Amino acid sequence: MFISTNNKKIKFSFKDAVTKGMPADNGLFMPEEIKPLGEKFWQQLNQMNFAEIALAIISNLIDDEIPRDELKKIVEETFNFDAPLVELSEDTFVLELFHGPTFAFKDFGARFMASALNYFNETSKKKITVLAATSGDTGSAVAHSFLGSKYVDVVLLYPSGKVSKIQEQQLTTLGQNITALEIEGTFDDCQKLVKTAFVDDELNKTMSLSSANSINIARLIPQSLYYVYAYSKFNRAEIIFSVPSGNLGNLTGGLIAKKLGLPVKIFIAANNRNNVFEQFVNTGEYLPRASIKTISNAMDVGDPSNIKRILHLYESNHQKIKDDICAYSFGDDEILEAIRNVAKSYNYIFDPHTACGFLALQKYLSVNKTANAIKIILSTAHPAKFLDVFDEKLKEKIETPVQLKETLRLEKTSIKMSSDYFDFKNYLLSKKLS
Ligand SMILES: *Cc1c(COP(=O)(O)O)cnc(C)c1O
Protein backbone atom coordinates (compact mmCIF):
# COMPACT_ATOMS: atom_id res chain seq x y z
CA MET A 1 0.00 0.00 0.00
CA PHE A 2 0.97 3.66 -0.36
CA ILE A 3 0.82 6.54 2.08
CA SER A 4 1.32 10.30 1.92
CA THR A 5 4.55 11.73 3.31
CA ASN A 6 2.27 14.00 5.36
CA ASN A 7 0.07 11.28 6.82
CA LYS A 8 1.11 7.68 7.35
CA LYS A 9 -2.30 6.56 8.59
CA ILE A 10 -4.38 6.71 5.42
CA LYS A 11 -3.54 3.95 2.94
CA PHE A 12 -3.87 4.15 -0.82
CA SER A 13 -3.72 1.44 -3.47
CA PHE A 14 -1.14 1.79 -6.23
CA LYS A 15 -4.00 2.54 -8.62
CA ASP A 16 -5.15 5.43 -6.41
CA ALA A 17 -1.65 6.77 -6.04
CA VAL A 18 -0.96 6.68 -9.80
CA THR A 19 -4.29 8.12 -10.92
CA LYS A 20 -4.43 10.83 -8.25
CA GLY A 21 -0.79 11.83 -8.81
CA MET A 22 -0.65 13.75 -5.55
CA PRO A 23 -2.44 13.25 -2.21
CA ALA A 24 -4.87 16.02 -1.20
CA ASP A 25 -2.82 16.84 1.92
CA ASN A 26 -0.02 18.25 -0.26
CA GLY A 27 2.43 15.47 0.60
CA LEU A 28 3.80 12.95 -1.90
CA PHE A 29 2.94 9.29 -2.28
CA MET A 30 5.45 6.72 -1.02
CA PRO A 31 5.31 2.97 -0.51
CA GLU A 32 4.05 2.35 3.03
CA GLU A 33 6.94 -0.02 3.56
CA ILE A 34 10.00 -0.90 1.48
CA LYS A 35 10.71 -4.55 2.14
CA PRO A 36 14.27 -5.65 1.34
CA LEU A 37 14.47 -8.14 -1.53
CA GLY A 38 15.21 -11.66 -0.30
CA GLU A 39 18.50 -13.52 -0.27
CA LYS A 40 17.39 -15.51 -3.32
CA PHE A 41 16.96 -12.38 -5.41
CA TRP A 42 20.48 -11.16 -4.70
CA GLN A 43 21.96 -14.60 -5.39
CA GLN A 44 20.27 -14.86 -8.77
CA LEU A 45 20.79 -11.23 -9.73
CA ASN A 46 23.77 -11.72 -12.03
CA GLN A 47 21.70 -14.00 -14.27
CA MET A 48 18.75 -11.64 -14.55
CA ASN A 49 18.01 -9.24 -17.39
CA PHE A 50 16.56 -5.75 -16.96
CA ALA A 51 12.92 -6.83 -17.34
CA GLU A 52 13.33 -9.62 -14.78
CA ILE A 53 14.89 -7.22 -12.28
CA ALA A 54 12.10 -4.73 -13.00
CA LEU A 55 9.43 -7.35 -12.44
CA ALA A 56 10.86 -8.44 -9.09
CA ILE A 57 11.33 -4.91 -7.75
CA ILE A 58 8.07 -3.40 -8.98
CA SER A 59 5.92 -6.29 -7.79
CA ASN A 60 7.60 -6.00 -4.39
CA LEU A 61 6.89 -2.25 -4.21
CA ILE A 62 3.28 -2.45 -5.41
CA ASP A 63 2.41 -5.61 -3.45
CA ASP A 64 1.48 -7.51 -6.63
CA GLU A 65 -1.44 -5.16 -7.25
CA ILE A 66 -0.97 -5.73 -10.98
CA PRO A 67 -1.01 -9.51 -11.61
CA ARG A 68 2.47 -10.84 -12.35
CA ASP A 69 1.80 -11.96 -15.94
CA GLU A 70 0.29 -8.54 -16.74
CA LEU A 71 3.17 -6.74 -15.07
CA LYS A 72 5.63 -8.90 -16.98
CA LYS A 73 4.09 -7.76 -20.26
CA ILE A 74 4.15 -4.15 -19.09
CA VAL A 75 7.82 -4.13 -18.09
CA GLU A 76 8.91 -5.89 -21.28
CA GLU A 77 7.11 -3.28 -23.41
CA THR A 78 8.08 -0.33 -21.23
CA PHE A 79 11.79 -0.98 -20.82
CA ASN A 80 12.50 -2.07 -24.37
CA PHE A 81 15.78 -0.20 -24.64
CA ASP A 82 19.25 -0.75 -23.27
CA ALA A 83 21.10 0.89 -20.36
CA PRO A 84 24.74 0.18 -21.22
CA LEU A 85 27.64 0.63 -18.81
CA VAL A 86 30.57 2.26 -20.54
CA GLU A 87 33.98 2.01 -18.92
CA LEU A 88 35.62 5.41 -18.56
CA SER A 89 38.67 4.36 -16.56
CA GLU A 90 39.53 1.55 -14.19
CA ASP A 91 36.59 0.88 -11.84
CA THR A 92 34.75 3.96 -13.15
CA PHE A 93 31.73 3.54 -15.41
CA VAL A 94 29.11 5.67 -17.10
CA LEU A 95 25.60 4.21 -16.91
CA GLU A 96 23.98 5.53 -20.10
CA LEU A 97 20.31 6.04 -19.33
CA PHE A 98 19.54 7.89 -22.56
CA HIS A 99 18.79 5.10 -25.01
CA GLY A 100 15.01 5.49 -24.78
CA PRO A 101 12.87 7.19 -27.45
CA THR A 102 13.55 10.77 -26.29
CA PHE A 103 17.24 10.36 -25.39
CA ALA A 104 16.97 11.34 -21.73
CA PHE A 105 16.61 9.16 -18.64
CA LYS A 106 13.09 10.50 -18.09
CA ASP A 107 11.89 7.84 -20.53
CA PHE A 108 12.17 5.22 -17.78
CA GLY A 109 9.76 6.99 -15.45
CA ALA A 110 7.44 8.50 -18.05
CA ARG A 111 7.00 5.25 -19.94
CA PHE A 112 6.16 3.26 -16.84
CA MET A 113 3.72 5.90 -15.63
CA ALA A 114 2.00 5.81 -19.03
CA SER A 115 1.85 2.00 -18.98
CA ALA A 116 0.38 1.99 -15.48
CA LEU A 117 -2.22 4.65 -16.35
CA ASN A 118 -3.11 2.81 -19.55
CA TYR A 119 -3.48 -0.43 -17.62
CA PHE A 120 -5.83 1.08 -15.05
CA ASN A 121 -7.74 3.03 -17.72
CA GLU A 122 -8.26 0.05 -19.93
CA THR A 123 -10.11 -1.70 -17.16
CA SER A 124 -12.34 1.33 -16.61
CA LYS A 125 -12.47 2.31 -20.34
CA LYS A 126 -12.59 5.96 -19.41
CA LYS A 127 -11.12 8.57 -21.70
CA ILE A 128 -8.72 10.88 -19.92
CA THR A 129 -6.85 14.03 -20.90
CA VAL A 130 -3.31 14.27 -19.61
CA LEU A 131 -2.08 17.84 -19.16
CA ALA A 132 1.67 18.35 -18.95
CA ALA A 133 3.56 21.60 -18.65
CA THR A 134 7.14 21.17 -19.74
CA SER A 135 10.38 23.08 -19.81
CA GLY A 136 11.84 20.60 -22.28
CA ASP A 137 12.59 16.94 -21.56
CA THR A 138 9.60 15.85 -19.50
CA GLY A 139 6.95 16.76 -22.08
CA SER A 140 8.40 14.72 -24.89
CA ALA A 141 9.04 11.68 -22.68
CA VAL A 142 5.43 11.80 -21.46
CA ALA A 143 4.00 12.41 -24.92
CA HIS A 144 6.02 9.62 -26.50
CA SER A 145 4.84 7.22 -23.85
CA PHE A 146 1.16 7.88 -24.56
CA LEU A 147 1.50 8.11 -28.34
CA GLY A 148 -1.31 6.11 -30.00
CA SER A 149 -3.04 5.30 -26.71
CA LYS A 150 -6.80 4.85 -27.23
CA TYR A 151 -8.00 6.21 -23.91
CA VAL A 152 -5.59 9.07 -23.43
CA ASP A 153 -5.27 12.48 -25.05
CA VAL A 154 -2.14 14.43 -24.20
CA VAL A 155 -2.00 18.21 -24.16
CA LEU A 156 1.51 19.61 -23.76
CA LEU A 157 2.16 23.20 -22.78
CA TYR A 158 5.57 24.67 -23.44
CA PRO A 159 6.93 28.22 -23.27
CA SER A 160 7.35 29.64 -26.76
CA GLY A 161 10.99 30.31 -27.63
CA LYS A 162 12.34 28.89 -24.37
CA VAL A 163 13.12 25.28 -25.26
CA SER A 164 15.97 24.05 -27.45
CA LYS A 165 15.33 23.50 -31.16
CA ILE A 166 15.48 19.74 -30.83
CA GLN A 167 13.27 19.73 -27.75
CA GLU A 168 10.65 21.80 -29.60
CA GLN A 169 10.72 19.41 -32.54
CA GLN A 170 10.28 16.49 -30.15
CA LEU A 171 7.23 18.17 -28.62
CA THR A 172 5.51 19.33 -31.79
CA THR A 173 5.93 16.61 -34.39
CA LEU A 174 4.22 13.58 -32.88
CA GLY A 175 0.62 14.11 -34.06
CA GLN A 176 -2.09 11.50 -33.34
CA ASN A 177 -3.37 11.93 -29.77
CA ILE A 178 -0.72 14.50 -28.84
CA THR A 179 -1.32 18.26 -29.06
CA ALA A 180 1.34 20.86 -28.34
CA LEU A 181 0.30 24.29 -27.07
CA GLU A 182 2.93 26.94 -27.57
CA ILE A 183 2.33 29.37 -24.74
CA GLU A 184 3.40 32.99 -25.00
CA GLY A 185 4.95 33.07 -21.56
CA THR A 186 7.33 31.23 -19.27
CA PHE A 187 7.43 27.68 -17.95
CA ASP A 188 5.86 28.98 -14.72
CA ASP A 189 2.93 30.36 -16.76
CA CYS A 190 2.44 26.92 -18.36
CA GLN A 191 2.50 25.24 -14.98
CA LYS A 192 0.00 27.75 -13.60
CA LEU A 193 -2.44 27.07 -16.45
CA VAL A 194 -2.29 23.34 -15.72
CA LYS A 195 -2.73 23.80 -11.98
CA THR A 196 -5.68 26.14 -12.51
CA ALA A 197 -7.34 23.62 -14.80
CA PHE A 198 -7.08 20.92 -12.15
CA VAL A 199 -9.06 22.92 -9.63
CA ASP A 200 -11.63 24.24 -12.14
CA ASP A 201 -14.90 22.49 -11.18
CA GLU A 202 -16.69 23.29 -14.42
CA LEU A 203 -13.90 21.81 -16.48
CA ASN A 204 -13.55 18.76 -14.26
CA LYS A 205 -17.27 18.05 -14.59
CA THR A 206 -17.03 17.78 -18.35
CA MET A 207 -13.71 15.98 -18.73
CA SER A 208 -11.46 13.68 -16.82
CA LEU A 209 -8.11 15.40 -16.34
CA SER A 210 -4.97 13.68 -15.22
CA SER A 211 -1.56 15.05 -14.38
CA ALA A 212 1.63 13.51 -15.60
CA ASN A 213 3.99 15.49 -13.50
CA SER A 214 7.30 14.45 -12.14
CA ILE A 215 5.99 13.72 -8.68
CA ASN A 216 3.84 10.77 -9.71
CA ILE A 217 5.00 7.68 -7.81
CA ALA A 218 4.89 5.66 -11.04
CA ARG A 219 7.63 7.89 -12.40
CA LEU A 220 9.77 7.34 -9.36
CA ILE A 221 9.64 3.56 -9.00
CA PRO A 222 11.44 2.74 -12.30
CA GLN A 223 14.26 5.05 -11.29
CA SER A 224 15.34 2.54 -8.66
CA LEU A 225 15.66 -0.28 -11.20
CA TYR A 226 18.81 0.73 -13.01
CA TYR A 227 20.82 1.09 -9.82
CA VAL A 228 20.21 -2.59 -9.12
CA TYR A 229 20.73 -3.46 -12.79
CA ALA A 230 24.12 -1.69 -12.82
CA TYR A 231 25.15 -3.52 -9.66
CA SER A 232 24.19 -6.85 -11.25
CA LYS A 233 27.08 -6.42 -13.69
CA PHE A 234 29.69 -6.51 -10.91
CA ASN A 235 30.58 -8.98 -8.29
CA ARG A 236 31.75 -6.38 -5.86
CA ALA A 237 30.68 -5.48 -2.36
CA GLU A 238 30.84 -1.71 -2.63
CA ILE A 239 29.41 0.69 -5.10
CA ILE A 240 29.35 4.49 -5.41
CA PHE A 241 26.79 6.34 -7.52
CA SER A 242 27.10 9.91 -8.72
CA VAL A 243 23.72 11.36 -9.68
CA PRO A 244 23.15 14.63 -11.61
CA SER A 245 20.33 16.12 -9.55
CA GLY A 246 17.58 18.70 -9.91
CA ASN A 247 14.18 17.69 -8.61
CA LEU A 248 15.87 14.74 -6.81
CA GLY A 249 13.70 12.01 -8.36
CA ASN A 250 16.67 10.11 -9.71
CA LEU A 251 18.48 10.25 -6.37
CA THR A 252 15.35 9.18 -4.48
CA GLY A 253 15.12 6.16 -6.80
CA GLY A 254 18.62 5.20 -5.67
CA LEU A 255 17.75 5.60 -2.00
CA ILE A 256 14.80 3.25 -2.53
CA ALA A 257 17.17 0.74 -4.15
CA LYS A 258 19.34 0.93 -1.04
CA LYS A 259 16.32 0.19 1.14
CA LEU A 260 15.66 -2.83 -1.07
CA GLY A 261 19.08 -4.10 -0.02
CA LEU A 262 21.52 -2.67 -2.57
CA PRO A 263 24.96 -2.28 -0.92
CA VAL A 264 25.70 1.34 -1.79
CA LYS A 265 28.70 2.91 -0.10
CA ILE A 266 27.66 6.48 -0.85
CA PHE A 267 25.39 8.48 -3.16
CA ILE A 268 26.91 11.63 -4.56
CA ALA A 269 24.37 14.28 -5.52
CA ALA A 270 25.64 16.67 -8.20
CA ASN A 271 24.04 20.09 -8.36
CA ASN A 272 24.66 22.96 -10.74
CA ARG A 273 24.50 26.51 -9.39
CA ASN A 274 21.00 25.70 -8.15
CA ASN A 275 22.49 24.08 -5.06
CA VAL A 276 19.70 24.13 -2.50
CA PHE A 277 20.20 20.41 -1.90
CA GLU A 278 23.98 20.65 -1.47
CA GLN A 279 23.42 23.29 1.17
CA PHE A 280 20.82 21.17 2.88
CA VAL A 281 23.15 18.16 3.04
CA ASN A 282 25.97 20.28 4.40
CA THR A 283 24.06 22.40 6.90
CA GLY A 284 20.76 20.65 7.63
CA GLU A 285 18.91 23.77 6.57
CA TYR A 286 16.53 23.61 3.64
CA LEU A 287 16.22 27.03 2.04
CA PRO A 288 14.36 26.91 -1.30
CA ARG A 289 14.85 29.81 -3.67
CA ALA A 290 14.03 30.86 -7.23
CA SER A 291 15.94 28.86 -9.83
CA ILE A 292 18.59 30.38 -12.05
CA LYS A 293 19.25 29.45 -15.67
CA THR A 294 22.30 27.26 -16.39
CA ILE A 295 23.54 25.11 -19.28
CA SER A 296 22.30 22.01 -17.45
CA ASN A 297 18.75 23.34 -17.59
CA ALA A 298 16.96 20.16 -16.49
CA MET A 299 18.65 20.62 -13.10
CA ASP A 300 17.57 24.25 -12.69
CA VAL A 301 15.31 23.59 -9.73
CA GLY A 302 15.13 25.89 -6.73
CA ASP A 303 12.70 23.91 -4.59
CA PRO A 304 13.07 20.20 -5.42
CA SER A 305 9.80 18.35 -4.73
CA ASN A 306 11.43 15.07 -3.79
CA ILE A 307 13.12 16.55 -0.73
CA LYS A 308 9.88 15.51 1.01
CA ARG A 309 10.45 11.91 0.05
CA ILE A 310 14.07 11.96 1.17
CA LEU A 311 13.10 13.40 4.55
CA HIS A 312 10.41 10.74 4.82
CA LEU A 313 12.88 7.91 4.05
CA TYR A 314 15.27 9.15 6.75
CA GLU A 315 12.60 10.24 9.22
CA SER A 316 14.05 13.75 8.91
CA ASN A 317 17.29 12.64 10.57
CA HIS A 318 19.90 14.90 8.99
CA GLN A 319 22.87 12.94 10.29
CA LYS A 320 21.56 9.73 8.70
CA ILE A 321 21.07 11.57 5.40
CA LYS A 322 24.68 12.78 5.61
CA ASP A 323 25.89 9.23 6.24
CA ASP A 324 24.39 8.11 2.92
CA ILE A 325 24.65 11.19 0.69
CA CYS A 326 27.37 13.71 -0.21
CA ALA A 327 26.58 16.71 -2.37
CA TYR A 328 28.63 19.13 -4.46
CA SER A 329 27.81 21.89 -6.93
CA PHE A 330 29.45 23.35 -10.02
CA GLY A 331 29.20 26.38 -12.29
CA ASP A 332 28.74 26.40 -16.07
CA ASP A 333 32.42 27.12 -16.74
CA GLU A 334 33.62 24.17 -14.67
CA ILE A 335 31.10 21.93 -16.40
CA LEU A 336 32.21 23.03 -19.89
CA GLU A 337 35.84 22.55 -18.96
CA ALA A 338 35.11 19.05 -17.66
CA ILE A 339 33.37 18.17 -20.94
CA ARG A 340 36.43 19.32 -22.92
CA ASN A 341 38.89 17.53 -20.62
CA VAL A 342 37.01 14.24 -20.66
CA ALA A 343 36.65 14.42 -24.45
CA LYS A 344 40.42 14.82 -24.68
CA SER A 345 41.51 12.26 -22.07
CA TYR A 346 38.89 9.56 -22.56
CA ASN A 347 37.43 10.33 -25.98
CA TYR A 348 33.96 10.37 -24.41
CA ILE A 349 31.51 13.26 -24.58
CA PHE A 350 29.24 14.10 -21.65
CA ASP A 351 26.12 16.17 -21.89
CA PRO A 352 26.22 19.11 -19.42
CA HIS A 353 24.14 17.27 -16.77
CA THR A 354 26.29 14.16 -16.75
CA ALA A 355 29.46 16.27 -16.70
CA CYS A 356 28.25 17.72 -13.41
CA GLY A 357 28.00 14.16 -12.06
CA PHE A 358 31.54 13.47 -13.24
CA LEU A 359 32.86 16.55 -11.44
CA ALA A 360 31.08 15.59 -8.23
CA LEU A 361 32.60 12.11 -8.33
CA GLN A 362 36.07 13.57 -8.83
CA LYS A 363 35.60 15.90 -5.92
CA TYR A 364 34.48 13.06 -3.69
CA LEU A 365 37.41 10.86 -4.73
CA SER A 366 39.90 13.63 -4.02
CA VAL A 367 39.16 13.38 -0.29
CA ASN A 368 37.87 9.83 0.29
CA LYS A 369 39.46 6.37 0.20
CA THR A 370 37.61 4.06 -2.13
CA ALA A 371 40.03 1.24 -2.85
CA ASN A 372 37.54 -1.49 -3.65
CA ALA A 373 34.54 0.43 -4.77
CA ILE A 374 33.04 0.50 -8.24
CA LYS A 375 32.15 4.06 -9.25
CA ILE A 376 29.20 4.74 -11.49
CA ILE A 377 28.12 8.06 -12.98
CA LEU A 378 24.49 8.13 -14.06
CA SER A 379 24.34 9.66 -17.51
CA THR A 380 20.99 11.40 -17.87
CA ALA A 381 20.92 12.65 -21.47
CA HIS A 382 22.49 12.24 -24.89
CA PRO A 383 24.87 15.14 -25.65
CA ALA A 384 23.19 15.72 -29.03
CA LYS A 385 20.16 17.11 -27.17
CA PHE A 386 22.28 20.04 -26.00
CA LEU A 387 24.33 20.92 -29.07
CA ASP A 388 23.90 24.66 -28.45
CA VAL A 389 26.24 24.57 -25.45
CA PHE A 390 29.22 22.95 -27.21
CA ASP A 391 31.93 24.70 -29.18
CA GLU A 392 32.40 23.84 -32.86
CA LYS A 393 35.19 21.37 -32.24
CA LEU A 394 33.12 19.31 -29.85
CA LYS A 395 29.97 19.62 -31.94
CA GLU A 396 31.75 17.90 -34.80
CA LYS A 397 32.57 14.95 -32.59
CA ILE A 398 29.00 14.36 -31.44
CA GLU A 399 27.08 11.91 -33.48
CA THR A 400 23.40 12.84 -33.55
CA PRO A 401 21.26 9.68 -33.45
CA VAL A 402 19.25 8.99 -36.61
CA GLN A 403 15.91 9.36 -34.81
CA LEU A 404 16.85 12.82 -33.55
CA LYS A 405 17.94 13.83 -37.03
CA GLU A 406 14.61 12.65 -38.41
CA THR A 407 12.73 14.58 -35.73
CA LEU A 408 14.51 17.71 -36.93
CA ARG A 409 13.18 17.17 -40.44
CA LEU A 410 9.53 16.75 -39.46
CA GLU A 411 7.06 19.58 -39.74
CA LYS A 412 6.25 21.37 -36.51
CA THR A 413 2.59 21.59 -35.54
CA SER A 414 1.65 23.66 -32.52
CA ILE A 415 -1.21 25.84 -31.39
CA LYS A 416 -0.04 29.28 -30.31
CA MET A 417 -1.84 30.56 -27.27
CA SER A 418 -1.66 33.41 -24.77
CA SER A 419 -1.04 32.64 -21.12
CA ASP A 420 -4.59 33.75 -20.29
CA TYR A 421 -6.45 30.97 -18.50
CA PHE A 422 -9.73 31.55 -20.37
CA ASP A 423 -8.08 30.89 -23.72
CA PHE A 424 -6.73 27.63 -22.39
CA LYS A 425 -10.02 26.61 -20.85
CA ASN A 426 -11.97 27.44 -24.02
CA TYR A 427 -9.54 25.37 -25.99
CA LEU A 428 -10.02 22.36 -23.69
CA LEU A 429 -13.81 22.70 -23.80
CA SER A 430 -13.86 22.97 -27.60
CA LYS A 431 -11.59 19.95 -27.84
CA LYS A 432 -14.06 18.02 -25.74
CA LEU A 433 -16.86 18.86 -28.23
CA SER A 434 -14.95 17.94 -31.33
C1 LIG B 1 15.46 15.71 -15.19
C2 LIG B 1 16.88 15.65 -15.50
C3 LIG B 1 17.88 15.65 -14.49
C4 LIG B 1 17.54 15.79 -13.02
O1 LIG B 1 16.89 14.67 -12.49
P1 LIG B 1 16.01 14.81 -11.18
O2 LIG B 1 15.35 13.50 -11.00
O3 LIG B 1 15.04 15.92 -11.42
O4 LIG B 1 16.95 15.14 -10.05
C5 LIG B 1 19.20 15.53 -14.86
N1 LIG B 1 19.56 15.45 -16.17
C6 LIG B 1 18.64 15.45 -17.16
C7 LIG B 1 19.11 15.37 -18.57
C8 LIG B 1 17.26 15.54 -16.87
O5 LIG B 1 16.37 15.56 -17.89
mmCIF file of N, CA and C in Angstrom, residues 69-112:
data_model
loop_
_atom_site.group_PDB
_atom_site.id
_atom_site.type_symbol
_atom_site.label_atom_id
_atom_site.label_comp_id
_atom_site.label_asym_id
_atom_site.label_seq_id
_atom_site.Cartn_x
_atom_site.Cartn_y
_atom_site.Cartn_z
ATOM 1 N N ASP A 69 1.676 -11.763 -14.482
ATOM 2 C CA ASP A 69 1.801 -11.956 -15.935
ATOM 3 C C ASP A 69 1.512 -10.651 -16.685
ATOM 4 N N GLU A 70 0.564 -9.854 -16.134
ATOM 5 C CA GLU A 70 0.286 -8.536 -16.737
ATOM 6 C C GLU A 70 1.498 -7.615 -16.570
ATOM 7 N N LEU A 71 2.038 -7.616 -15.360
ATOM 8 C CA LEU A 71 3.174 -6.740 -15.071
ATOM 9 C C LEU A 71 4.384 -7.132 -15.919
ATOM 10 N N LYS A 72 4.524 -8.420 -16.147
ATOM 11 C CA LYS A 72 5.632 -8.900 -16.978
ATOM 12 C C LYS A 72 5.524 -8.313 -18.390
ATOM 13 N N LYS A 73 4.302 -8.349 -18.938
ATOM 14 C CA LYS A 73 4.086 -7.763 -20.258
ATOM 15 C C LYS A 73 4.412 -6.271 -20.247
ATOM 16 N N ILE A 74 3.931 -5.594 -19.198
ATOM 17 C CA ILE A 74 4.148 -4.151 -19.090
ATOM 18 C C ILE A 74 5.648 -3.820 -19.044
ATOM 19 N N VAL A 75 6.409 -4.513 -18.192
ATOM 20 C CA VAL A 75 7.823 -4.129 -18.087
ATOM 21 C C VAL A 75 8.588 -4.459 -19.374
ATOM 22 N N GLU A 76 8.205 -5.553 -20.031
ATOM 23 C CA GLU A 76 8.908 -5.888 -21.276
ATOM 24 C C GLU A 76 8.658 -4.842 -22.356
ATOM 25 N N GLU A 77 7.410 -4.315 -22.408
ATOM 26 C CA GLU A 77 7.113 -3.284 -23.405
ATOM 27 C C GLU A 77 7.689 -1.920 -23.004
ATOM 28 N N THR A 78 7.671 -1.652 -21.705
ATOM 29 C CA THR A 78 8.076 -0.329 -21.227
ATOM 30 C C THR A 78 9.583 -0.111 -21.311
ATOM 31 N N PHE A 79 10.330 -1.118 -20.863
ATOM 32 C CA PHE A 79 11.788 -0.979 -20.821
ATOM 33 C C PHE A 79 12.405 -1.752 -21.973
ATOM 34 N N ASN A 80 12.051 -1.332 -23.184
ATOM 35 C CA ASN A 80 12.499 -2.074 -24.366
ATOM 36 C C ASN A 80 13.748 -1.435 -24.976
ATOM 37 N N PHE A 81 14.529 -0.778 -24.142
ATOM 38 C CA PHE A 81 15.776 -0.203 -24.637
ATOM 39 C C PHE A 81 16.876 -0.488 -23.623
ATOM 40 N N ASP A 82 18.105 -0.313 -24.049
ATOM 41 C CA ASP A 82 19.250 -0.752 -23.268
ATOM 42 C C ASP A 82 19.717 0.338 -22.287
ATOM 43 N N ALA A 83 20.453 -0.062 -21.267
ATOM 44 C CA ALA A 83 21.103 0.889 -20.363
ATOM 45 C C ALA A 83 22.557 0.450 -20.207
ATOM 46 N N PRO A 84 23.370 0.717 -21.235
ATOM 47 C CA PRO A 84 24.737 0.183 -21.222
ATOM 48 C C PRO A 84 25.655 0.873 -20.212
ATOM 49 N N LEU A 85 26.597 0.099 -19.682
ATOM 50 C CA LEU A 85 27.637 0.627 -18.806
ATOM 51 C C LEU A 85 28.890 0.794 -19.637
ATOM 52 N N VAL A 86 29.380 2.017 -19.732
ATOM 53 C CA VAL A 86 30.573 2.264 -20.539
ATOM 54 C C VAL A 86 31.741 2.526 -19.596
ATOM 55 N N GLU A 87 32.834 1.825 -19.812
ATOM 56 C CA GLU A 87 33.978 2.008 -18.919
ATOM 57 C C GLU A 87 34.727 3.278 -19.297
ATOM 58 N N LEU A 88 34.911 4.160 -18.308
ATOM 59 C CA LEU A 88 35.616 5.415 -18.556
ATOM 60 C C LEU A 88 37.085 5.244 -18.177
ATOM 61 N N SER A 89 37.319 4.691 -16.997
ATOM 62 C CA SER A 89 38.669 4.364 -16.560
ATOM 63 C C SER A 89 38.517 3.208 -15.583
ATOM 64 N N GLU A 90 39.637 2.744 -15.024
ATOM 65 C CA GLU A 90 39.531 1.553 -14.193
ATOM 66 C C GLU A 90 38.540 1.753 -13.042
ATOM 67 N N ASP A 91 37.596 0.852 -12.914
ATOM 68 C CA ASP A 91 36.586 0.879 -11.845
ATOM 69 C C ASP A 91 35.603 2.045 -11.934
ATOM 70 N N THR A 92 35.687 2.838 -12.999
ATOM 71 C CA THR A 92 34.746 3.955 -13.152
ATOM 72 C C THR A 92 33.933 3.779 -14.432
ATOM 73 N N PHE A 93 32.612 3.827 -14.284
ATOM 74 C CA PHE A 93 31.733 3.543 -15.411
ATOM 75 C C PHE A 93 30.671 4.626 -15.576
ATOM 76 N N VAL A 94 30.215 4.773 -16.822
ATOM 77 C CA VAL A 94 29.106 5.670 -17.105
ATOM 78 C C VAL A 94 27.894 4.798 -17.411
ATOM 79 N N LEU A 95 26.827 4.971 -16.643
ATOM 80 C CA LEU A 95 25.604 4.214 -16.911
ATOM 81 C C LEU A 95 24.733 5.077 -17.827
ATOM 82 N N GLU A 96 24.686 4.705 -19.098
ATOM 83 C CA GLU A 96 23.981 5.534 -20.095
ATOM 84 C C GLU A 96 22.478 5.263 -20.042
ATOM 85 N N LEU A 97 21.756 6.225 -19.511
ATOM 86 C CA LEU A 97 20.311 6.041 -19.331
ATOM 87 C C LEU A 97 19.512 6.760 -20.419
ATOM 88 N N PHE A 98 20.204 7.065 -21.537
ATOM 89 C CA PHE A 98 19.543 7.895 -22.562
ATOM 90 C C PHE A 98 19.270 7.142 -23.864
ATOM 91 N N HIS A 99 19.033 5.847 -23.779
ATOM 92 C CA HIS A 99 18.788 5.096 -25.010
ATOM 93 C C HIS A 99 17.306 4.851 -25.274
ATOM 94 N N GLY A 100 16.451 5.562 -24.537
ATOM 95 C CA GLY A 100 15.006 5.489 -24.782
ATOM 96 C C GLY A 100 14.609 6.411 -25.920
ATOM 97 N N PRO A 101 13.317 6.449 -26.268
ATOM 98 C CA PRO A 101 12.873 7.191 -27.454
ATOM 99 C C PRO A 101 13.158 8.686 -27.437
ATOM 100 N N THR A 102 13.299 9.316 -26.266
ATOM 101 C CA THR A 102 13.553 10.768 -26.291
ATOM 102 C C THR A 102 14.967 11.132 -25.839
ATOM 103 N N PHE A 103 15.814 10.145 -25.665
ATOM 104 C CA PHE A 103 17.239 10.358 -25.393
ATOM 105 C C PHE A 103 17.555 11.068 -24.073
ATOM 106 N N ALA A 104 16.672 10.884 -23.095
ATOM 107 C CA ALA A 104 16.972 11.340 -21.733
ATOM 108 C C ALA A 104 16.443 10.276 -20.769
ATOM 109 N N PHE A 105 16.985 10.241 -19.559
ATOM 110 C CA PHE A 105 16.606 9.156 -18.641
ATOM 111 C C PHE A 105 15.148 9.225 -18.222
ATOM 112 N N LYS A 106 14.485 10.358 -18.479
ATOM 113 C CA LYS A 106 13.086 10.495 -18.090
ATOM 114 C C LYS A 106 12.185 9.485 -18.792
ATOM 115 N N ASP A 107 12.683 8.874 -19.860
ATOM 116 C CA ASP A 107 11.894 7.839 -20.531
ATOM 117 C C ASP A 107 11.548 6.688 -19.582
ATOM 118 N N PHE A 108 12.453 6.333 -18.690
ATOM 119 C CA PHE A 108 12.170 5.217 -17.775
ATOM 120 C C PHE A 108 10.902 5.500 -16.975
ATOM 121 N N GLY A 109 10.886 6.655 -16.320
ATOM 122 C CA GLY A 109 9.762 6.995 -15.454
ATOM 123 C C GLY A 109 8.499 7.280 -16.242
ATOM 124 N N ALA A 110 8.628 8.087 -17.297
ATOM 125 C CA ALA A 110 7.443 8.504 -18.053
ATOM 126 C C ALA A 110 6.775 7.304 -18.722
ATOM 127 N N ARG A 111 7.588 6.405 -19.257
ATOM 128 C CA ARG A 111 7.001 5.247 -19.941
ATOM 129 C C ARG A 111 6.278 4.313 -18.968
ATOM 130 N N PHE A 112 6.849 4.146 -17.787
ATOM 131 C CA PHE A 112 6.165 3.260 -16.839
ATOM 132 C C PHE A 112 4.886 3.904 -16.313
#
